[in-house]
C-alpha positions as a LaTeX table, in Angstrom:
\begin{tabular}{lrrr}
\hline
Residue & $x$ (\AA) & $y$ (\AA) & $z$ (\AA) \\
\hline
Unk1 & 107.16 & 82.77 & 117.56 \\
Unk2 & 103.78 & 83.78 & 116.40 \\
Unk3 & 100.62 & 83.72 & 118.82 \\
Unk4 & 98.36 & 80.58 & 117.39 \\
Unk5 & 95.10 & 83.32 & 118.63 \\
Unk6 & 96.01 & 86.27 & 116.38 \\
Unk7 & 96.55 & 84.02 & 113.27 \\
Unk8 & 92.64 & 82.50 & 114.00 \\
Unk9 & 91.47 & 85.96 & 113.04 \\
Unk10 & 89.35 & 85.41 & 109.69 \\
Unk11 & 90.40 & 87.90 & 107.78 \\
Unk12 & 93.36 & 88.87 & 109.11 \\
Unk13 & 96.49 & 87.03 & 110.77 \\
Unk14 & 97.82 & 88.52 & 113.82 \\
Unk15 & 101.07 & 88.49 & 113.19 \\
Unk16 & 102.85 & 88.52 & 117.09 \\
Unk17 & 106.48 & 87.25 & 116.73 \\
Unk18 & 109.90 & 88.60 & 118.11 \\
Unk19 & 111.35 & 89.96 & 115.04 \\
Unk20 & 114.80 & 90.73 & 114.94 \\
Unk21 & 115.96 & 94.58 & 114.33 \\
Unk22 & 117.18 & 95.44 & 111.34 \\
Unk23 & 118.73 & 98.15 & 109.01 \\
Unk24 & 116.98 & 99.56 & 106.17 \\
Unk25 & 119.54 & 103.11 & 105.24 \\
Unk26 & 121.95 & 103.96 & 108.17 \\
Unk27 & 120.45 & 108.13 & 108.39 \\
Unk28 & 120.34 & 108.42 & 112.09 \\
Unk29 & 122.67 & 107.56 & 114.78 \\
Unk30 & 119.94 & 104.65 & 115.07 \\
Unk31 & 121.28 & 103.06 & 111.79 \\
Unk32 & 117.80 & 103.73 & 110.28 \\
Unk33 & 116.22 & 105.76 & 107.29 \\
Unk34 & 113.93 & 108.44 & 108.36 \\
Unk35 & 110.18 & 107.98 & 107.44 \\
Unk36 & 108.78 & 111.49 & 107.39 \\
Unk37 & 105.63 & 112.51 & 105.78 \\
Unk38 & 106.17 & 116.00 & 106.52 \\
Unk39 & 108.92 & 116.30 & 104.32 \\
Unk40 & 107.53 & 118.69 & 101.52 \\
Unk41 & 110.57 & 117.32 & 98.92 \\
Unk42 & 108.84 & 113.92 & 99.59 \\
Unk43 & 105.01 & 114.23 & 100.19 \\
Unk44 & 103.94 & 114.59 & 96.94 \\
Unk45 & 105.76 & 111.32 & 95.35 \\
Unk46 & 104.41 & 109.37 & 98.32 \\
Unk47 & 100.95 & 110.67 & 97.98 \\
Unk48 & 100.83 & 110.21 & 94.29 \\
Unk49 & 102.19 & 106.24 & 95.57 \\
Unk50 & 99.51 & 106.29 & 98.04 \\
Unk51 & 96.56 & 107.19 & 95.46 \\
Unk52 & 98.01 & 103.79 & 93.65 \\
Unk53 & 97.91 & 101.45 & 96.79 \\
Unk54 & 95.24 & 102.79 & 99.22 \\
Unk55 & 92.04 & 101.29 & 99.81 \\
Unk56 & 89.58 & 101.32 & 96.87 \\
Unk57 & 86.05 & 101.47 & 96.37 \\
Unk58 & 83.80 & 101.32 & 93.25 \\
Unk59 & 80.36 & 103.25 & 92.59 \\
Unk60 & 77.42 & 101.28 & 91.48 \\
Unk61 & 75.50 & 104.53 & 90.41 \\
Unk62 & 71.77 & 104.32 & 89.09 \\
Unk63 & 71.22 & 104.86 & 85.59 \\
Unk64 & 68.22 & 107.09 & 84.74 \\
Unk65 & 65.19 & 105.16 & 83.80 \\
Unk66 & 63.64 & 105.15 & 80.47 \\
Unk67 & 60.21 & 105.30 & 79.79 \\
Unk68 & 58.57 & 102.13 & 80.71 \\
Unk69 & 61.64 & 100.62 & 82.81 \\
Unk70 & 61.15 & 99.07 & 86.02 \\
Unk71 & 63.72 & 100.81 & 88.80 \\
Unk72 & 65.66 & 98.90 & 90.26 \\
Unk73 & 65.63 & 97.81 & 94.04 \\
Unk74 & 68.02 & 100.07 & 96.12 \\
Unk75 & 70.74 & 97.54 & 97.29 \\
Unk76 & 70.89 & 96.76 & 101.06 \\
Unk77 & 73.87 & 98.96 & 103.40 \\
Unk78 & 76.43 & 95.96 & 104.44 \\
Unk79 & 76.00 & 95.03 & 107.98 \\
Unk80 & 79.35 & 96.08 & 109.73 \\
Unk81 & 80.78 & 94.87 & 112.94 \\
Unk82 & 82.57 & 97.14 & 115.20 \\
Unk83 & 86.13 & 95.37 & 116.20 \\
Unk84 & 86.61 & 95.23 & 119.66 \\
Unk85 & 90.03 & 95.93 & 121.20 \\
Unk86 & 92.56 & 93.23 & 121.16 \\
Unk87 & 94.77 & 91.98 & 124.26 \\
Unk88 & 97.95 & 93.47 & 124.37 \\
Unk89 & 97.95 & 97.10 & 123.52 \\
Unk90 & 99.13 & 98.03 & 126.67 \\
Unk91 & 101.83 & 95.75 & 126.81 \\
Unk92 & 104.45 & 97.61 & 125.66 \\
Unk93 & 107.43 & 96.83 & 123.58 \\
Unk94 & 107.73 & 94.59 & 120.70 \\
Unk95 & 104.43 & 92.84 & 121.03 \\
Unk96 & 102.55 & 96.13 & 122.30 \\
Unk97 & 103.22 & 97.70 & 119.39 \\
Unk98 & 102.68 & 94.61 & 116.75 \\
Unk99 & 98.95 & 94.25 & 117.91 \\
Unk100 & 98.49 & 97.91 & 117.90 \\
Unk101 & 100.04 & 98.12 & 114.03 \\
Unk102 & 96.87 & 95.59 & 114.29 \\
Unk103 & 94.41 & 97.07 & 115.52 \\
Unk104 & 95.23 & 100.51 & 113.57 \\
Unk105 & 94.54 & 98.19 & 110.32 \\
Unk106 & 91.21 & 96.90 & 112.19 \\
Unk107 & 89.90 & 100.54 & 112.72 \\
Unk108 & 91.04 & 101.96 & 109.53 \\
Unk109 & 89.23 & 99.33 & 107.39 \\
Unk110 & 85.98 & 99.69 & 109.70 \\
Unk111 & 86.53 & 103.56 & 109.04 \\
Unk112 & 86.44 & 102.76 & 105.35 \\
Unk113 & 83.40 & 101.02 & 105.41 \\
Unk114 & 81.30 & 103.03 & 107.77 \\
Unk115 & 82.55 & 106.51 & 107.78 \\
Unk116 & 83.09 & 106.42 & 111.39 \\
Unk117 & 86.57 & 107.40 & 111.82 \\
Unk118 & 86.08 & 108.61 & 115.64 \\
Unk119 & 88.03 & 105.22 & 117.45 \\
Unk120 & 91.07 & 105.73 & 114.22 \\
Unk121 & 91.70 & 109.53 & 115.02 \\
Unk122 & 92.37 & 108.26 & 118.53 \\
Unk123 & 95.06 & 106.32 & 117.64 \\
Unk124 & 96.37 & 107.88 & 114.38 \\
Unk125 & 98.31 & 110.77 & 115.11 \\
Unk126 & 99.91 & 111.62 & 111.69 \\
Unk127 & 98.12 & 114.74 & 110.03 \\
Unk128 & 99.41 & 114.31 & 106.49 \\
Unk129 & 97.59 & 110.78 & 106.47 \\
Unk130 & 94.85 & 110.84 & 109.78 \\
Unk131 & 93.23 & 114.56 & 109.02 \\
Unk132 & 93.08 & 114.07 & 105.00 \\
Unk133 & 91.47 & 110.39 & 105.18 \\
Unk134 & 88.69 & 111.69 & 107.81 \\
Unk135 & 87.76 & 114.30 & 105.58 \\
Unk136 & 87.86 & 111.76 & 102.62 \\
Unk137 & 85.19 & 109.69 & 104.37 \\
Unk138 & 83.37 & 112.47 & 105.05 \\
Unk139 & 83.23 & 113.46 & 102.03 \\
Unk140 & 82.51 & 110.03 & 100.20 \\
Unk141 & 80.17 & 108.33 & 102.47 \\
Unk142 & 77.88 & 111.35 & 102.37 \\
Unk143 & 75.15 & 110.19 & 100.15 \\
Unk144 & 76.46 & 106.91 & 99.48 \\
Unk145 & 76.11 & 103.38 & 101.47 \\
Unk146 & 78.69 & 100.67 & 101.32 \\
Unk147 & 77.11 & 97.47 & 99.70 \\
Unk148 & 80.31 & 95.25 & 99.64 \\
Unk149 & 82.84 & 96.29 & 102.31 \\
Unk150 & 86.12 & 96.84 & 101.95 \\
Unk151 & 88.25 & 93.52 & 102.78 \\
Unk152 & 91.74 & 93.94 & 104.65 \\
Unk153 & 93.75 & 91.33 & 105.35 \\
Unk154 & 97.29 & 91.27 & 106.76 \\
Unk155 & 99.76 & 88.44 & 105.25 \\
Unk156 & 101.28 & 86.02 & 107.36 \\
Unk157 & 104.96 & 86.32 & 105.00 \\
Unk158 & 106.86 & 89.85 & 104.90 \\
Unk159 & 106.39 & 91.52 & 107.96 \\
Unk160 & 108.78 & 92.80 & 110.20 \\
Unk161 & 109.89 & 95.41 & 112.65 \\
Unk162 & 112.70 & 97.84 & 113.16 \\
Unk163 & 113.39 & 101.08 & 115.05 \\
Unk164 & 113.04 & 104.39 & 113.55 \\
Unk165 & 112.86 & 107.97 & 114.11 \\
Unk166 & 111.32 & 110.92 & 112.17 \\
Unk167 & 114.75 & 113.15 & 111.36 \\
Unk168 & 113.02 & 116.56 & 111.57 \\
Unk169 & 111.18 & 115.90 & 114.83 \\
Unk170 & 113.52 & 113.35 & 116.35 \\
Unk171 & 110.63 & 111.39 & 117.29 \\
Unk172 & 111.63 & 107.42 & 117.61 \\
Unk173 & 109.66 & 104.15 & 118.01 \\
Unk174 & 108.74 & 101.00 & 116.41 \\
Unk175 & 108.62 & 100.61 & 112.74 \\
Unk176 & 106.12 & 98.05 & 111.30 \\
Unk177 & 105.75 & 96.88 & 107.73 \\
Unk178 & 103.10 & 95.00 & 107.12 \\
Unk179 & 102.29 & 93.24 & 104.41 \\
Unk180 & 98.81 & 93.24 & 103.03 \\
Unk181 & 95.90 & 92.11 & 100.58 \\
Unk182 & 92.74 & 94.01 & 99.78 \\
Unk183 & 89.48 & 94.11 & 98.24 \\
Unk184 & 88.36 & 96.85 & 96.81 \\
Unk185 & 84.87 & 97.78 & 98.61 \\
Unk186 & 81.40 & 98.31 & 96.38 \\
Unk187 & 79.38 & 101.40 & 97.13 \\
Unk188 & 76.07 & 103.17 & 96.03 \\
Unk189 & 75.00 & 106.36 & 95.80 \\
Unk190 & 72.20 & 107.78 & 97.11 \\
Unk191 & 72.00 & 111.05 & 96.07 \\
Unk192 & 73.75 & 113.45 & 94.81 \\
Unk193 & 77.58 & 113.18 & 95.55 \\
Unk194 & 80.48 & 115.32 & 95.92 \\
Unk195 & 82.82 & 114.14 & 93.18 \\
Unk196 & 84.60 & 117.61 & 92.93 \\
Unk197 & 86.53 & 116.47 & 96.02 \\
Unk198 & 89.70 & 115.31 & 95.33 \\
Unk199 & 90.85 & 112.24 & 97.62 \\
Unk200 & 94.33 & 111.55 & 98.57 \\
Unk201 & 93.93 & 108.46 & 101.17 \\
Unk202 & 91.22 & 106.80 & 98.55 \\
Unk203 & 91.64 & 106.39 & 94.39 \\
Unk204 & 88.22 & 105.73 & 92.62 \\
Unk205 & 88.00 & 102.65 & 90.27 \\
Unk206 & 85.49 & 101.42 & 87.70 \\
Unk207 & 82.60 & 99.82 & 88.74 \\
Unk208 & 82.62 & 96.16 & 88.26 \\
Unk209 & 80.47 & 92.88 & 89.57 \\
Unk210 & 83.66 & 91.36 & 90.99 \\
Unk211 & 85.93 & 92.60 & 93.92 \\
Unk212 & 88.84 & 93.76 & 92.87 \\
Unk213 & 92.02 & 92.04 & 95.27 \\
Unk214 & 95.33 & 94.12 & 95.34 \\
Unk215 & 98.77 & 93.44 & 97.52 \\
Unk216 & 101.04 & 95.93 & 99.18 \\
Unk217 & 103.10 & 97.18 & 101.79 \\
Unk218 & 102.59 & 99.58 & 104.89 \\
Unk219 & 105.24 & 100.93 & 107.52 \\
Unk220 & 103.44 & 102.24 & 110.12 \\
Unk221 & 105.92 & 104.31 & 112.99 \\
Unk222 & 104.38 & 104.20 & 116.35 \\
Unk223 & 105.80 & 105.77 & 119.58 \\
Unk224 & 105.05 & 104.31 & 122.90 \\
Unk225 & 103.48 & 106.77 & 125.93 \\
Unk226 & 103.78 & 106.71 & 129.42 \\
Unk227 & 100.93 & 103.66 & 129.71 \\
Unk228 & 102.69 & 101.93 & 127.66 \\
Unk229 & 99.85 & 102.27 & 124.67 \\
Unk230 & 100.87 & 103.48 & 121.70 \\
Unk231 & 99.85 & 105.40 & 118.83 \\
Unk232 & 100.79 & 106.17 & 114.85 \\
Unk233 & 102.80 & 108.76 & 114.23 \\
Unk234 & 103.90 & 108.19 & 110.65 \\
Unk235 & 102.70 & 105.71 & 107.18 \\
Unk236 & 104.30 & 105.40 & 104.26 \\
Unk237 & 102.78 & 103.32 & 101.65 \\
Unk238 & 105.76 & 101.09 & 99.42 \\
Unk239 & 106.09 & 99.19 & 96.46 \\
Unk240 & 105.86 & 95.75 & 97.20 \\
Unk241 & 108.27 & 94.71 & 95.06 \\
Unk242 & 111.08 & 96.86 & 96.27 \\
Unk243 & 110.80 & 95.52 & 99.89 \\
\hline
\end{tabular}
């Protein structure tokens, strides 16, 4: 049954509910396909999948002035708000690891928007995904400010949870596919900006006055430790319409 205070959350539902296992392809003696990022035959299809369905962000870039123009006022930096740690991540088990799945969305969206990614790295363990996105945000929010953050919000239909394991590592935990909405954040630059990087947890998009909104799906693998916290270990990003 869901928890009536995670789904009062604004912009996003906590989504607490015993949620029966299930199979997704027997692989493992659990009955359950492995979800490894490591996997060199699979990274690049799932990164070039990622660049379609990761956060976004748009680049309101000053035009040089003509002769005569009046510049323009230098938008405002958003205001963000730090999230706080929910109840419940050291509860173990099912609901331990559904409001940590959580609270890794929480601190990955405030990492978006503020560059901070300090509180993410010490949950988010997986160095294909973790290590590339800090360097992404260090790399884009140099010179630039967010004016419009980046809007994450989890759906209340379409999530679920499973066990899993990675194959090569035999690691095993607690799957969780969420099911999410965005919109895409607004930034401006403030100098000059290093667009030779290439991103791989971020995809540019064309500036436009509106927020862009996009759907899709996350599976997150977490592993519980001896406190009973837990932390990320593996995400794969997946096309919602094959879920």
């Amino acid at each position: 049954m869901n928890d009536p205070q995670l789904h009062q959350r604004k912009t996003r539902p906590w989504i607490i509910a015993i949620i029966a296992f299930v199979t997704v392809i027997a692989a493992s003696l659990l009955g359950f396909r492995v979800f490894n990022t490591k996997a060199n035959a699979e990274a690049k299809d799932r990164q070039q999948s990622a660049q379609s369905n990761t956060p976004q962000f748009t680049d309101s870039q000053s035009e040089d002035l003509q002769s005569g123009d009046t510049p323009s006022p230098v938008p405002t930096q958003a205001e963000i708000t730090k999230p706080s740690p929910p109840n419940g991540l050291y509860e173990g088990g099912l609901v331990g690891a559904q409001v940590t799945a959580v609270w890794f969305v929480d601190l990955w969206e405030y990492a978006f928007n503020t560059g901070d990614t300090d509180d993410l790295m010490t949950l988010c363990q997986d160095e294909d995904f973790c290590d590339h996105f800090v360097e992404d945000m260090r790399n884009y929010h140099e010179n630039r400010i967010v004016t419009t953050p980046l809007e994450l919000n989890i759906q209340p239909d379409g999530n679920r949870a499973f066990a899993c394991h990675l194959r090569t590592s035999g690691i095993s935990g607690l799957c969780m596919q969420l099911s999410m909405s965005q919109k895409s954040a607004r930034f401006y630059a403030t100098g000059p900006t290093n667009d030779t990087h290439e991103y791989t947890t971020v995809r540019a998009i064309e500036s436009s006055e509106a927020q862009d909104e996009s759907y899709f799906t996350i599976r997150i693998l977490l592993t519980e430790q001896d406190d009973h916290s837990f932390i990320m270990r593996n995400i794969e990003w997946i096309d919602p319409e094959h879920t």
